[in-house]
JSON list of C-alpha atoms in Angstrom, two decimals:
[
{"chain": "A", "resi": 1, "resn": "MET", "atom": "CA", "xyz": [-0.04, 0.02, 0.14]},
{"chain": "A", "resi": 2, "resn": "MET", "atom": "CA", "xyz": [1.18, 3.57, -0.72]},
{"chain": "A", "resi": 3, "resn": "PRO", "atom": "CA", "xyz": [1.14, 6.18, 1.72]},
{"chain": "A", "resi": 4, "resn": "GLN", "atom": "CA", "xyz": [-1.15, 8.44, -0.19]},
{"chain": "A", "resi": 5, "resn": "GLU", "atom": "CA", "xyz": [-3.78, 5.67, -0.21]},
{"chain": "A", "resi": 6, "resn": "ALA", "atom": "CA", "xyz": [-3.70, 5.45, 3.63]},
{"chain": "A", "resi": 7, "resn": "LEU", "atom": "CA", "xyz": [-3.87, 9.07, 3.84]},
{"chain": "A", "resi": 8, "resn": "LYS", "atom": "CA", "xyz": [-7.30, 8.85, 2.39]},
{"chain": "A", "resi": 9, "resn": "LYS", "atom": "CA", "xyz": [-8.62, 7.08, 5.39]},
{"chain": "A", "resi": 10, "resn": "LYS", "atom": "CA", "xyz": [-9.95, 9.39, 7.77]},
{"chain": "A", "resi": 11, "resn": "VAL", "atom": "CA", "xyz": [-10.03, 7.76, 11.05]},
{"chain": "A", "resi": 12, "resn": "TRP", "atom": "CA", "xyz": [-6.69, 7.17, 12.61]},
{"chain": "A", "resi": 13, "resn": "ALA", "atom": "CA", "xyz": [-5.05, 6.13, 16.24]},
{"chain": "A", "resi": 14, "resn": "VAL", "atom": "CA", "xyz": [-1.52, 7.15, 17.14]},
{"chain": "A", "resi": 15, "resn": "ILE", "atom": "CA", "xyz": [-0.07, 4.80, 19.55]},
{"chain": "A", "resi": 16, "resn": "GLY", "atom": "CA", "xyz": [2.75, 6.66, 21.55]},
{"chain": "A", "resi": 17, "resn": "ALA", "atom": "CA", "xyz": [0.98, 9.81, 21.54]},
{"chain": "A", "resi": 18, "resn": "THR", "atom": "CA", "xyz": [2.17, 12.13, 24.12]},
{"chain": "A", "resi": 19, "resn": "ALA", "atom": "CA", "xyz": [1.50, 15.49, 25.63]},
{"chain": "A", "resi": 20, "resn": "ARG", "atom": "CA", "xyz": [5.16, 16.78, 25.15]},
{"chain": "A", "resi": 21, "resn": "THR", "atom": "CA", "xyz": [5.23, 19.14, 22.52]},
{"chain": "A", "resi": 22, "resn": "GLU", "atom": "CA", "xyz": [8.72, 18.30, 21.44]},
{"chain": "A", "resi": 23, "resn": "LYS", "atom": "CA", "xyz": [8.07, 14.62, 20.74]},
{"chain": "A", "resi": 24, "resn": "PHE", "atom": "CA", "xyz": [7.11, 13.00, 17.39]},
{"chain": "A", "resi": 25, "resn": "GLY", "atom": "CA", "xyz": [4.25, 11.23, 19.28]},
{"chain": "A", "resi": 26, "resn": "TYR", "atom": "CA", "xyz": [2.66, 14.94, 19.98]},
{"chain": "A", "resi": 27, "resn": "LYS", "atom": "CA", "xyz": [3.72, 16.26, 16.50]},
{"chain": "A", "resi": 28, "resn": "ILE", "atom": "CA", "xyz": [1.94, 13.47, 14.59]},
{"chain": "A", "resi": 29, "resn": "TYR", "atom": "CA", "xyz": [-1.22, 13.46, 16.47]},
{"chain": "A", "resi": 30, "resn": "LYS", "atom": "CA", "xyz": [-1.57, 17.35, 16.25]},
{"chain": "A", "resi": 31, "resn": "HIS", "atom": "CA", "xyz": [-0.89, 17.51, 12.52]},
{"chain": "A", "resi": 32, "resn": "LEU", "atom": "CA", "xyz": [-3.38, 14.82, 11.74]},
{"chain": "A", "resi": 33, "resn": "ARG", "atom": "CA", "xyz": [-6.01, 16.31, 13.93]},
{"chain": "A", "resi": 34, "resn": "ASP", "atom": "CA", "xyz": [-5.07, 19.95, 12.24]},
{"chain": "A", "resi": 35, "resn": "HIS", "atom": "CA", "xyz": [-5.69, 18.39, 8.59]},
{"chain": "A", "resi": 36, "resn": "GLY", "atom": "CA", "xyz": [-9.08, 17.17, 9.76]},
{"chain": "A", "resi": 37, "resn": "TYR", "atom": "CA", "xyz": [-8.71, 13.62, 10.60]},
{"chain": "A", "resi": 38, "resn": "THR", "atom": "CA", "xyz": [-10.45, 11.74, 13.45]},
{"chain": "A", "resi": 39, "resn": "VAL", "atom": "CA", "xyz": [-7.58, 10.87, 15.43]},
{"chain": "A", "resi": 40, "resn": "TYR", "atom": "CA", "xyz": [-7.45, 9.03, 18.60]},
{"chain": "A", "resi": 41, "resn": "PRO", "atom": "CA", "xyz": [-4.26, 9.43, 20.65]},
{"chain": "A", "resi": 42, "resn": "VAL", "atom": "CA", "xyz": [-3.38, 5.92, 22.77]},
{"chain": "A", "resi": 43, "resn": "ASN", "atom": "CA", "xyz": [-0.83, 6.02, 25.59]},
{"chain": "A", "resi": 44, "resn": "PRO", "atom": "CA", "xyz": [-1.56, 4.16, 28.77]},
{"chain": "A", "resi": 45, "resn": "ASN", "atom": "CA", "xyz": [0.57, 6.65, 30.75]},
{"chain": "A", "resi": 46, "resn": "VAL", "atom": "CA", "xyz": [-1.12, 9.95, 29.45]},
{"chain": "A", "resi": 47, "resn": "THR", "atom": "CA", "xyz": [-4.75, 10.75, 30.31]},
{"chain": "A", "resi": 48, "resn": "ALA", "atom": "CA", "xyz": [-5.25, 13.87, 28.03]},
{"chain": "A", "resi": 49, "resn": "ILE", "atom": "CA", "xyz": [-3.42, 15.72, 25.23]},
{"chain": "A", "resi": 50, "resn": "ASP", "atom": "CA", "xyz": [-4.47, 19.30, 24.51]},
{"chain": "A", "resi": 51, "resn": "GLY", "atom": "CA", "xyz": [-7.58, 18.68, 26.30]},
{"chain": "A", "resi": 52, "resn": "ASP", "atom": "CA", "xyz": [-8.58, 15.46, 24.23]},
{"chain": "A", "resi": 53, "resn": "VAL", "atom": "CA", "xyz": [-8.80, 12.05, 26.03]},
{"chain": "A", "resi": 54, "resn": "CYS", "atom": "CA", "xyz": [-5.91, 9.89, 25.51]},
{"chain": "A", "resi": 55, "resn": "TYR", "atom": "CA", "xyz": [-7.02, 6.12, 25.45]},
{"chain": "A", "resi": 56, "resn": "PRO", "atom": "CA", "xyz": [-4.93, 3.31, 27.22]},
{"chain": "A", "resi": 57, "resn": "SER", "atom": "CA", "xyz": [-5.28, 1.09, 24.53]},
{"chain": "A", "resi": 58, "resn": "LEU", "atom": "CA", "xyz": [-6.79, 0.41, 20.94]},
{"chain": "A", "resi": 59, "resn": "ARG", "atom": "CA", "xyz": [-9.44, -1.66, 22.42]},
{"chain": "A", "resi": 60, "resn": "ALA", "atom": "CA", "xyz": [-10.63, 1.39, 24.76]},
{"chain": "A", "resi": 61, "resn": "LEU", "atom": "CA", "xyz": [-11.41, 3.56, 21.45]},
{"chain": "A", "resi": 62, "resn": "PRO", "atom": "CA", "xyz": [-14.99, 4.43, 20.92]},
{"chain": "A", "resi": 63, "resn": "GLU", "atom": "CA", "xyz": [-14.35, 3.07, 17.26]},
{"chain": "A", "resi": 64, "resn": "VAL", "atom": "CA", "xyz": [-11.84, 0.94, 15.26]},
{"chain": "A", "resi": 65, "resn": "PRO", "atom": "CA", "xyz": [-9.34, 3.10, 13.30]},
{"chain": "A", "resi": 66, "resn": "GLN", "atom": "CA", "xyz": [-8.81, 2.39, 9.68]},
{"chain": "A", "resi": 67, "resn": "VAL", "atom": "CA", "xyz": [-5.05, 3.40, 10.30]},
{"chain": "A", "resi": 68, "resn": "VAL", "atom": "CA", "xyz": [-2.90, 2.99, 13.44]},
{"chain": "A", "resi": 69, "resn": "ASP", "atom": "CA", "xyz": [0.15, 5.17, 13.40]},
{"chain": "A", "resi": 70, "resn": "PHE", "atom": "CA", "xyz": [3.09, 3.37, 15.61]},
{"chain": "A", "resi": 71, "resn": "VAL", "atom": "CA", "xyz": [5.40, 5.97, 17.51]},
{"chain": "A", "resi": 72, "resn": "VAL", "atom": "CA", "xyz": [6.57, 3.34, 20.05]},
{"chain": "A", "resi": 73, "resn": "PRO", "atom": "CA", "xyz": [9.40, 1.14, 20.86]},
{"chain": "A", "resi": 74, "resn": "GLU", "atom": "CA", "xyz": [9.46, -2.47, 19.25]},
{"chain": "A", "resi": 75, "resn": "ARG", "atom": "CA", "xyz": [8.17, -4.17, 22.34]},
{"chain": "A", "resi": 76, "resn": "VAL", "atom": "CA", "xyz": [5.14, -1.95, 22.50]},
{"chain": "A", "resi": 77, "resn": "GLY", "atom": "CA", "xyz": [4.71, -2.38, 18.70]},
{"chain": "A", "resi": 78, "resn": "LEU", "atom": "CA", "xyz": [4.80, -6.07, 18.88]},
{"chain": "A", "resi": 79, "resn": "GLU", "atom": "CA", "xyz": [1.89, -5.87, 21.37]},
{"chain": "A", "resi": 80, "resn": "ALA", "atom": "CA", "xyz": [-0.07, -3.42, 19.25]},
{"chain": "A", "resi": 81, "resn": "VAL", "atom": "CA", "xyz": [0.25, -5.55, 16.38]},
{"chain": "A", "resi": 82, "resn": "ASP", "atom": "CA", "xyz": [-1.89, -8.22, 18.04]},
{"chain": "A", "resi": 83, "resn": "GLU", "atom": "CA", "xyz": [-4.58, -5.78, 19.11]},
{"chain": "A", "resi": 84, "resn": "CYS", "atom": "CA", "xyz": [-4.63, -4.35, 15.58]},
{"chain": "A", "resi": 85, "resn": "GLN", "atom": "CA", "xyz": [-5.23, -7.97, 14.19]},
{"chain": "A", "resi": 86, "resn": "GLN", "atom": "CA", "xyz": [-7.93, -8.61, 16.93]},
{"chain": "A", "resi": 87, "resn": "LEU", "atom": "CA", "xyz": [-9.85, -5.42, 16.23]},
{"chain": "A", "resi": 88, "resn": "GLY", "atom": "CA", "xyz": [-9.77, -5.68, 12.46]},
{"chain": "A", "resi": 89, "resn": "VAL", "atom": "CA", "xyz": [-7.30, -2.74, 11.80]},
{"chain": "A", "resi": 90, "resn": "GLU", "atom": "CA", "xyz": [-6.21, -2.76, 8.15]},
{"chain": "A", "resi": 91, "resn": "ILE", "atom": "CA", "xyz": [-3.29, -0.30, 8.03]},
{"chain": "A", "resi": 92, "resn": "ALA", "atom": "CA", "xyz": [-0.14, -0.15, 10.18]},
{"chain": "A", "resi": 93, "resn": "TRP", "atom": "CA", "xyz": [1.71, 3.07, 9.79]},
{"chain": "A", "resi": 94, "resn": "LEU", "atom": "CA", "xyz": [5.20, 2.77, 11.11]},
{"chain": "A", "resi": 95, "resn": "GLN", "atom": "CA", "xyz": [7.23, 5.88, 11.83]},
{"chain": "A", "resi": 96, "resn": "PRO", "atom": "CA", "xyz": [11.07, 5.85, 11.71]},
{"chain": "A", "resi": 97, "resn": "GLY", "atom": "CA", "xyz": [12.26, 4.08, 14.72]},
{"chain": "A", "resi": 98, "resn": "ALA", "atom": "CA", "xyz": [8.94, 2.06, 15.25]},
{"chain": "A", "resi": 99, "resn": "ASP", "atom": "CA", "xyz": [9.68, 0.22, 11.72]},
{"chain": "A", "resi": 100, "resn": "THR", "atom": "CA", "xyz": [11.77, -2.69, 13.18]},
{"chain": "A", "resi": 101, "resn": "SER", "atom": "CA", "xyz": [12.21, -5.84, 11.39]},
{"chain": "A", "resi": 102, "resn": "ALA", "atom": "CA", "xyz": [10.37, -7.78, 13.87]},
{"chain": "A", "resi": 103, "resn": "VAL", "atom": "CA", "xyz": [7.47, -5.48, 13.91]},
{"chain": "A", "resi": 104, "resn": "ILE", "atom": "CA", "xyz": [7.20, -5.21, 10.11]},
{"chain": "A", "resi": 105, "resn": "THR", "atom": "CA", "xyz": [7.52, -9.10, 9.80]},
{"chain": "A", "resi": 106, "resn": "LYS", "atom": "CA", "xyz": [4.86, -9.35, 12.55]},
{"chain": "A", "resi": 107, "resn": "ALA", "atom": "CA", "xyz": [2.60, -6.86, 11.14]},
{"chain": "A", "resi": 108, "resn": "ASN", "atom": "CA", "xyz": [2.91, -8.58, 7.59]},
{"chain": "A", "resi": 109, "resn": "GLU", "atom": "CA", "xyz": [1.92, -12.16, 8.99]},
{"chain": "A", "resi": 110, "resn": "ALA", "atom": "CA", "xyz": [-1.05, -10.61, 10.88]},
{"chain": "A", "resi": 111, "resn": "GLY", "atom": "CA", "xyz": [-2.33, -9.42, 7.52]},
{"chain": "A", "resi": 112, "resn": "LEU", "atom": "CA", "xyz": [-1.96, -5.69, 7.96]},
{"chain": "A", "resi": 113, "resn": "ALA", "atom": "CA", "xyz": [-1.07, -3.59, 5.05]},
{"chain": "A", "resi": 114, "resn": "VAL", "atom": "CA", "xyz": [2.35, -2.05, 6.31]},
{"chain": "A", "resi": 115, "resn": "ILE", "atom": "CA", "xyz": [3.53, 1.39, 5.57]},
{"chain": "A", "resi": 116, "resn": "THR", "atom": "CA", "xyz": [7.33, 2.60, 6.63]},
{"chain": "A", "resi": 117, "resn": "ASP", "atom": "CA", "xyz": [7.39, 6.37, 6.18]},
{"chain": "A", "resi": 118, "resn": "CYS", "atom": "CA", "xyz": [7.05, 9.56, 8.10]},
{"chain": "A", "resi": 119, "resn": "VAL", "atom": "CA", "xyz": [3.37, 10.93, 8.29]},
{"chain": "A", "resi": 120, "resn": "LEU", "atom": "CA", "xyz": [4.75, 14.32, 8.83]},
{"chain": "A", "resi": 121, "resn": "VAL", "atom": "CA", "xyz": [6.70, 14.21, 5.43]},
{"chain": "A", "resi": 122, "resn": "GLN", "atom": "CA", "xyz": [3.76, 12.55, 3.58]},
{"chain": "A", "resi": 123, "resn": "LEU", "atom": "CA", "xyz": [1.02, 14.78, 4.69]},
{"chain": "A", "resi": 124, "resn": "LYS", "atom": "CA", "xyz": [1.91, 18.25, 3.45]}
]
């Protein structure tokens, strides 16, 4: 799948979203939101980002996202692939650093369409 195809999907989750404005987890979440996407921040260690509820897991979201953007270390990414598969998520977008060979392999084996790119670069 090409990045532009995934960007046509309008319901996203960002795993690893954070309230720390200097971090990519914040920048990606805010960028998607500012571009009109329905985007859910997911991080069990954060309760809110810019006044929006931050969810502890993908299972806790009010709807299943079409795309899950990964901004997490490998261990968390591997767990998130399982959750994506259980929920029927179609696309895993792996940011630089989250795109380890183990996560890519597991996501492919789980039947997810995998994109390895920076959403900030692709969403102009």
